[in-house]
Coordinates of C-alpha atoms in Angstrom, one line a residue:
M25 CA -26.4 -9.8 10.4
G26 CA -26.0 -6.7 12.3
F27 CA -22.9 -5.2 10.5
T28 CA -23.3 -1.6 11.4
G29 CA -22.9 -2.2 15.3
Q30 CA -20.0 -1.7 17.6
I31 CA -18.8 -5.4 17.5
A32 CA -18.7 -5.5 13.6
Y33 CA -16.2 -2.6 13.6
S34 CA -13.6 -4.6 15.3
L35 CA -14.7 -8.0 13.7
L36 CA -14.8 -7.1 10.2
Y37 CA -11.1 -5.7 9.9
S38 CA -9.8 -9.0 11.8
I39 CA -11.6 -11.2 9.4
A40 CA -10.6 -9.2 6.3
K41 CA -7.0 -9.2 7.1
G42 CA -6.8 -13.0 7.4
D43 CA -6.9 -13.4 11.2
V44 CA -9.9 -16.0 11.3
F45 CA -9.6 -18.1 8.0
G46 CA -6.1 -17.9 7.2
K47 CA -3.5 -15.6 5.7
D48 CA -3.9 -17.1 2.3
Q49 CA -7.6 -17.3 2.1
P50 CA -9.4 -14.8 0.1
I51 CA -12.5 -13.3 1.7
I52 CA -15.7 -12.1 0.2
L53 CA -17.7 -10.4 3.0
V54 CA -21.6 -10.2 2.8
L55 CA -23.0 -7.7 5.1
L56 CA -26.6 -8.1 5.8
D57 CA -28.5 -5.6 7.9
I58 CA -32.0 -4.0 8.4
T59 CA -33.0 -1.6 5.4
P60 CA -32.8 1.7 7.6
M61 CA -29.0 1.0 8.4
L62 CA -28.1 0.5 4.6
P63 CA -26.6 4.1 4.5
V64 CA -24.4 3.3 7.5
L65 CA -23.3 0.0 5.9
D66 CA -22.2 2.0 2.9
G67 CA -19.8 3.9 5.2
V68 CA -18.6 0.5 6.8
V69 CA -18.0 -0.7 3.1
M70 CA -16.0 2.5 2.3
E71 CA -13.8 1.9 5.3
L72 CA -13.0 -1.6 4.5
Q73 CA -12.2 -0.6 1.0
D74 CA -9.9 2.1 2.4
C75 CA -8.0 -0.5 4.6
A76 CA -6.7 -1.8 1.1
L77 CA -6.5 -5.5 2.5
P78 CA -5.1 -7.8 -0.1
L79 CA -7.4 -10.9 1.0
L80 CA -10.6 -8.9 0.9
R81 CA -12.0 -9.4 -2.8
E82 CA -15.4 -8.0 -2.4
V83 CA -17.8 -6.5 0.0
I84 CA -21.5 -6.9 -0.5
P85 CA -23.9 -4.9 1.7
T86 CA -27.6 -5.8 1.4
D87 CA -30.8 -5.8 3.4
K88 CA -32.0 -9.0 1.3
V89 CA -31.8 -12.4 2.9
E90 CA -31.6 -14.2 -0.4
V91 CA -28.4 -12.1 -1.0
G92 CA -27.1 -12.1 2.6
F93 CA -27.2 -16.0 2.8
K94 CA -26.4 -17.2 -0.6
D95 CA -23.9 -19.9 -0.7
L96 CA -22.2 -18.9 2.7
D97 CA -19.3 -20.8 4.1
A98 CA -19.4 -19.2 7.5
A99 CA -22.3 -17.2 8.9
I100 CA -21.9 -14.9 12.0
L101 CA -25.2 -13.8 13.4
V102 CA -24.4 -10.7 15.5
G103 CA -27.5 -8.7 15.7
S104 CA -30.6 -9.3 17.8
M105 CA -33.3 -7.5 19.5
P106 CA -31.9 -5.9 22.5
R107 CA -33.7 -5.7 25.8
K108 CA -35.5 -2.4 26.4
E109 CA -36.5 -0.9 29.6
G110 CA -39.6 -2.3 31.0
M111 CA -39.4 -5.4 28.6
E112 CA -40.3 -8.6 30.0
R113 CA -37.9 -11.6 29.2
K114 CA -40.6 -13.4 27.4
D115 CA -41.3 -10.4 25.1
L116 CA -37.5 -10.3 24.4
L117 CA -37.6 -14.1 23.5
K118 CA -40.7 -13.6 21.3
A119 CA -39.1 -10.7 19.2
N120 CA -35.9 -12.7 18.8
V121 CA -37.8 -16.0 17.7
A122 CA -39.2 -14.1 14.9
I123 CA -35.7 -12.8 13.8
F124 CA -33.8 -16.0 14.2
K125 CA -36.7 -18.2 12.8
T126 CA -36.3 -15.9 9.6
Q127 CA -32.6 -16.3 9.6
G128 CA -32.7 -19.9 10.0
E129 CA -35.1 -20.3 7.2
A130 CA -32.9 -18.1 5.0
L131 CA -29.9 -20.5 5.9
E132 CA -31.9 -23.5 5.0
K133 CA -32.9 -22.0 1.7
Y134 CA -29.8 -20.2 0.4
A135 CA -26.5 -21.2 2.3
K136 CA -24.5 -24.2 1.6
K137 CA -25.3 -27.4 3.8
T138 CA -21.8 -27.1 5.2
V139 CA -22.1 -23.8 6.5
K140 CA -20.7 -23.1 10.0
V141 CA -23.3 -20.8 11.8
L142 CA -22.2 -18.7 14.9
V143 CA -25.0 -17.0 16.9
V144 CA -23.7 -14.0 18.9
G145 CA -26.9 -11.9 19.3
N146 CA -28.6 -12.5 22.7
P147 CA -30.2 -14.6 24.3
A148 CA -27.6 -16.5 22.1
N149 CA -28.3 -20.1 23.3
T150 CA -31.9 -20.1 22.6
N151 CA -31.6 -17.8 19.4
C152 CA -29.1 -20.5 18.3
L153 CA -31.5 -23.3 18.9
I154 CA -34.4 -21.3 17.1
A155 CA -32.1 -20.7 13.9
S156 CA -31.1 -24.4 13.9
K157 CA -34.6 -25.9 14.2
S158 CA -35.7 -23.4 11.2
A159 CA -32.9 -24.9 9.2
P160 CA -33.5 -28.7 9.5
S161 CA -31.4 -29.7 6.5
I162 CA -28.2 -28.3 8.0
P163 CA -26.7 -30.4 10.7
K164 CA -27.4 -29.4 14.2
E165 CA -23.4 -29.8 14.7
N166 CA -23.1 -26.9 12.3
F167 CA -24.7 -24.4 14.8
S168 CA -22.8 -22.9 17.9
C169 CA -23.3 -19.8 20.0
L170 CA -20.6 -17.6 21.4
T171 CA -19.3 -18.5 25.0
R172 CA -15.9 -17.9 24.0
L173 CA -15.9 -14.4 25.5
D174 CA -16.9 -15.8 28.9
H175 CA -14.2 -18.4 28.4
N176 CA -11.6 -15.6 27.7
R177 CA -12.8 -13.5 30.6
A178 CA -12.3 -16.7 32.9
R179 CA -8.9 -17.5 31.6
S180 CA -7.8 -13.8 31.9
Q181 CA -9.2 -13.4 35.5
V182 CA -7.3 -16.7 36.6
A183 CA -4.0 -15.3 34.8
I184 CA -4.4 -11.9 36.6
R185 CA -4.8 -13.3 40.0
V186 CA -1.8 -15.7 39.6
G187 CA 0.4 -13.1 38.0
V188 CA 0.9 -15.0 34.6
P189 CA 0.3 -14.4 30.9
S190 CA -3.3 -15.5 29.9
D191 CA -1.6 -18.0 27.5
S192 CA -0.3 -19.7 30.5
V193 CA -4.0 -20.7 31.6
K194 CA -5.7 -23.4 29.8
N195 CA -8.6 -25.6 29.9
V196 CA -11.0 -23.4 31.9
I197 CA -14.5 -24.3 31.1
I198 CA -17.9 -22.3 30.7
W199 CA -21.0 -24.5 31.3
G200 CA -24.4 -23.6 30.1
N201 CA -26.1 -20.5 29.2
H202 CA -24.3 -17.1 28.0
S203 CA -26.1 -15.5 30.9
S204 CA -25.6 -14.5 34.6
T205 CA -26.3 -18.3 35.4
Q206 CA -23.3 -19.6 33.4
Y207 CA -20.9 -21.7 35.3
P208 CA -17.2 -20.7 34.9
D209 CA -15.3 -23.8 36.1
V210 CA -11.6 -24.1 37.0
H211 CA -11.6 -27.6 38.5
H212 CA -9.7 -28.9 35.4
A213 CA -7.7 -25.9 34.4
I214 CA -3.9 -26.0 34.2
V215 CA -1.7 -23.0 34.9
N216 CA 2.0 -22.7 33.8
H217 CA 3.4 -21.0 36.8
H218 CA 6.8 -19.9 35.9
G219 CA 7.6 -23.1 34.0
K220 CA 5.8 -25.5 36.3
E221 CA 2.2 -26.9 35.3
M222 CA -0.1 -27.1 38.1
S223 CA -3.9 -27.3 38.6
G224 CA -5.8 -24.0 38.5
F225 CA -6.8 -24.3 42.2
D226 CA -3.3 -24.9 43.5
A227 CA -1.9 -22.0 41.4
V228 CA -4.6 -19.6 42.5
N229 CA -4.5 -21.1 46.1
D230 CA -7.7 -19.3 47.2
E231 CA -10.7 -21.6 47.0
S232 CA -13.2 -19.2 48.5
W233 CA -12.3 -16.8 45.6
L234 CA -12.7 -19.4 42.9
K235 CA -15.9 -20.4 44.2
G236 CA -17.2 -16.8 44.8
D237 CA -16.0 -13.7 43.5
F238 CA -14.3 -15.3 40.4
I239 CA -17.5 -16.8 39.2
T240 CA -19.7 -13.7 39.8
T241 CA -17.0 -11.5 38.0
V242 CA -17.1 -13.6 34.9
Q243 CA -21.1 -14.0 35.2
Q244 CA -21.6 -10.3 35.4
R245 CA -18.6 -8.9 33.4
G246 CA -20.9 -7.9 30.5
A247 CA -23.0 -5.8 32.9
A248 CA -19.9 -4.3 34.4
V249 CA -18.5 -3.3 31.0
I250 CA -21.8 -1.6 30.0
K251 CA -21.9 0.3 33.4
A252 CA -18.3 1.6 32.8
R253 CA -18.4 2.2 29.1
K254 CA -22.1 3.0 28.7
L255 CA -21.6 0.5 25.8
S256 CA -21.7 -3.3 25.7
S257 CA -18.6 -5.3 25.1
A258 CA -17.3 -4.6 21.6
M259 CA -13.5 -5.2 21.1
S260 CA -13.6 -8.3 23.5
A261 CA -16.6 -9.7 21.8
A262 CA -15.2 -9.4 18.3
K263 CA -12.0 -10.8 19.5
A264 CA -13.9 -14.0 21.0
I265 CA -15.8 -14.4 17.6
C266 CA -12.4 -14.5 15.9
D267 CA -11.0 -17.1 18.3
H268 CA -14.3 -19.3 18.0
M269 CA -14.3 -19.3 14.2
R270 CA -10.7 -19.7 13.9
D271 CA -10.7 -22.8 16.1
I272 CA -13.5 -24.3 14.1
W273 CA -11.4 -23.6 11.0
F274 CA -8.1 -24.8 12.2
G275 CA -8.8 -26.8 15.4
T276 CA -7.8 -26.6 18.9
P277 CA -4.1 -27.2 20.0
D278 CA -3.4 -30.8 21.3
G279 CA -4.4 -31.2 24.9
E280 CA -6.5 -28.2 25.1
W281 CA -10.1 -27.4 25.0
V282 CA -12.3 -24.3 24.5
S283 CA -16.0 -23.5 25.4
M284 CA -18.8 -23.1 23.0
G285 CA -22.5 -23.4 23.0
I286 CA -23.4 -26.6 21.1
Y287 CA -26.4 -28.9 20.6
S288 CA -26.7 -31.0 23.8
T289 CA -28.4 -34.1 22.7
G290 CA -26.4 -37.2 23.6
N291 CA -24.0 -35.5 25.9
S292 CA -22.5 -37.5 28.8
Y293 CA -22.8 -34.9 31.6
G294 CA -26.7 -35.3 32.3
V295 CA -27.4 -32.0 30.6
P296 CA -31.0 -32.1 29.1
D297 CA -31.4 -32.9 25.3
D298 CA -32.4 -30.4 22.8
L299 CA -30.6 -27.4 24.4
M300 CA -27.7 -25.2 23.0
Y301 CA -25.5 -25.5 26.1
S302 CA -21.8 -24.4 26.5
F303 CA -19.5 -27.5 26.9
P304 CA -15.8 -28.0 26.8
V305 CA -14.9 -29.1 23.3
M306 CA -11.9 -30.1 21.1
I307 CA -12.0 -29.4 17.4
K308 CA -10.4 -31.4 14.5
N309 CA -11.3 -31.2 10.7
K310 CA -13.9 -28.6 11.4
T311 CA -15.8 -31.0 13.7
W312 CA -16.1 -30.4 17.5
K313 CA -16.2 -33.3 20.1
V314 CA -17.2 -32.6 23.8
V315 CA -14.4 -33.6 26.2
D316 CA -15.8 -36.5 28.1
G317 CA -14.9 -38.0 31.4
L318 CA -14.3 -35.1 33.5
S319 CA -15.0 -35.5 37.1
I320 CA -18.0 -33.3 38.4
N321 CA -18.2 -32.6 41.9
D322 CA -21.5 -31.7 43.8
F323 CA -20.7 -27.9 43.7
S324 CA -20.1 -28.1 40.0
R325 CA -23.3 -30.2 39.6
G326 CA -25.5 -27.8 41.2
K327 CA -24.2 -24.9 39.0
M328 CA -24.5 -26.8 35.8
D329 CA -27.9 -27.9 36.6
G330 CA -29.1 -24.4 37.5
T331 CA -28.0 -22.9 34.1
A332 CA -29.5 -26.0 32.4
A333 CA -32.8 -25.2 34.1
E334 CA -32.7 -21.6 32.8
L335 CA -32.0 -22.9 29.2
V336 CA -35.0 -25.5 29.4
E337 CA -37.3 -22.7 30.4
E338 CA -36.0 -20.3 27.8
R339 CA -36.5 -23.0 25.0
D340 CA -39.9 -23.9 26.2
T341 CA -41.1 -20.5 26.1
A342 CA -39.3 -19.7 22.8
L343 CA -40.9 -22.9 21.2
T344 CA -44.4 -21.7 22.0
F345 CA -43.7 -18.6 19.8
L346 CA -41.9 -20.6 17.3
G347 CA -45.2 -22.5 16.3
A348 CA -47.4 -19.2 16.4

């Protein structure tokens, strides 16, 4: 959903050339968008055809949910109602509840029960929760929302600070909501610093930065990109979507975890049940498992509780509209 936008332009090419589901997996892309965008969607289809990608077997543009969601293996819900000037947050939630209720019901009716659903459109966590509640026969574990962009931002900020490549930093964590209350946590991160593995705090060697500017930079990075580009994050968002879905399909490397927004019920970190909350997860056989047993200090607890409180408020407001 939302395949005429900026993110899709980067995303569709990566999926179609095999970066996500494998270099030997033929792809059928079903592109669902609103009716007024169909002429633009035709242009996207032409460009995909003109890429002459061997794995891309078919591209189906549509404005009908019964076509868009039929027999899907993976659904990436990119589009949502953006916040407009003067719009109250509850009005934004109400508009998006209607959208994601419709999409959830379509998943329930037309998609495979094994479908993996990634919600990108904001407010992503609560939109994901609404979609999952509207598709009760699809396991809650099959729904996730995108906090991988925040995870990648956190990883990159640490790498730049230490002066190492980003793949030398692992096991950062994004806790909570994909919003400015999210908590980027480096307490369990590991940095390979010129061949020597050390903790993120030791490698950075600047606790005030890690507990201050680092957190706010990651929390507010999306707004900073909009201010600079006059457009929201697109290339980096598409890359994060690809990372997220590829890890679901192929699993996470041994000893490494990633962040994703998942159903919170039954977690071991004291996060309230019935939320889509970002946790550190390891993935094997297309199944995620929360990384348990990480020590949480008082600083982290306060941040984790703060973002959970925002999600509880969002959920409770959204659920009043769901029954309406």
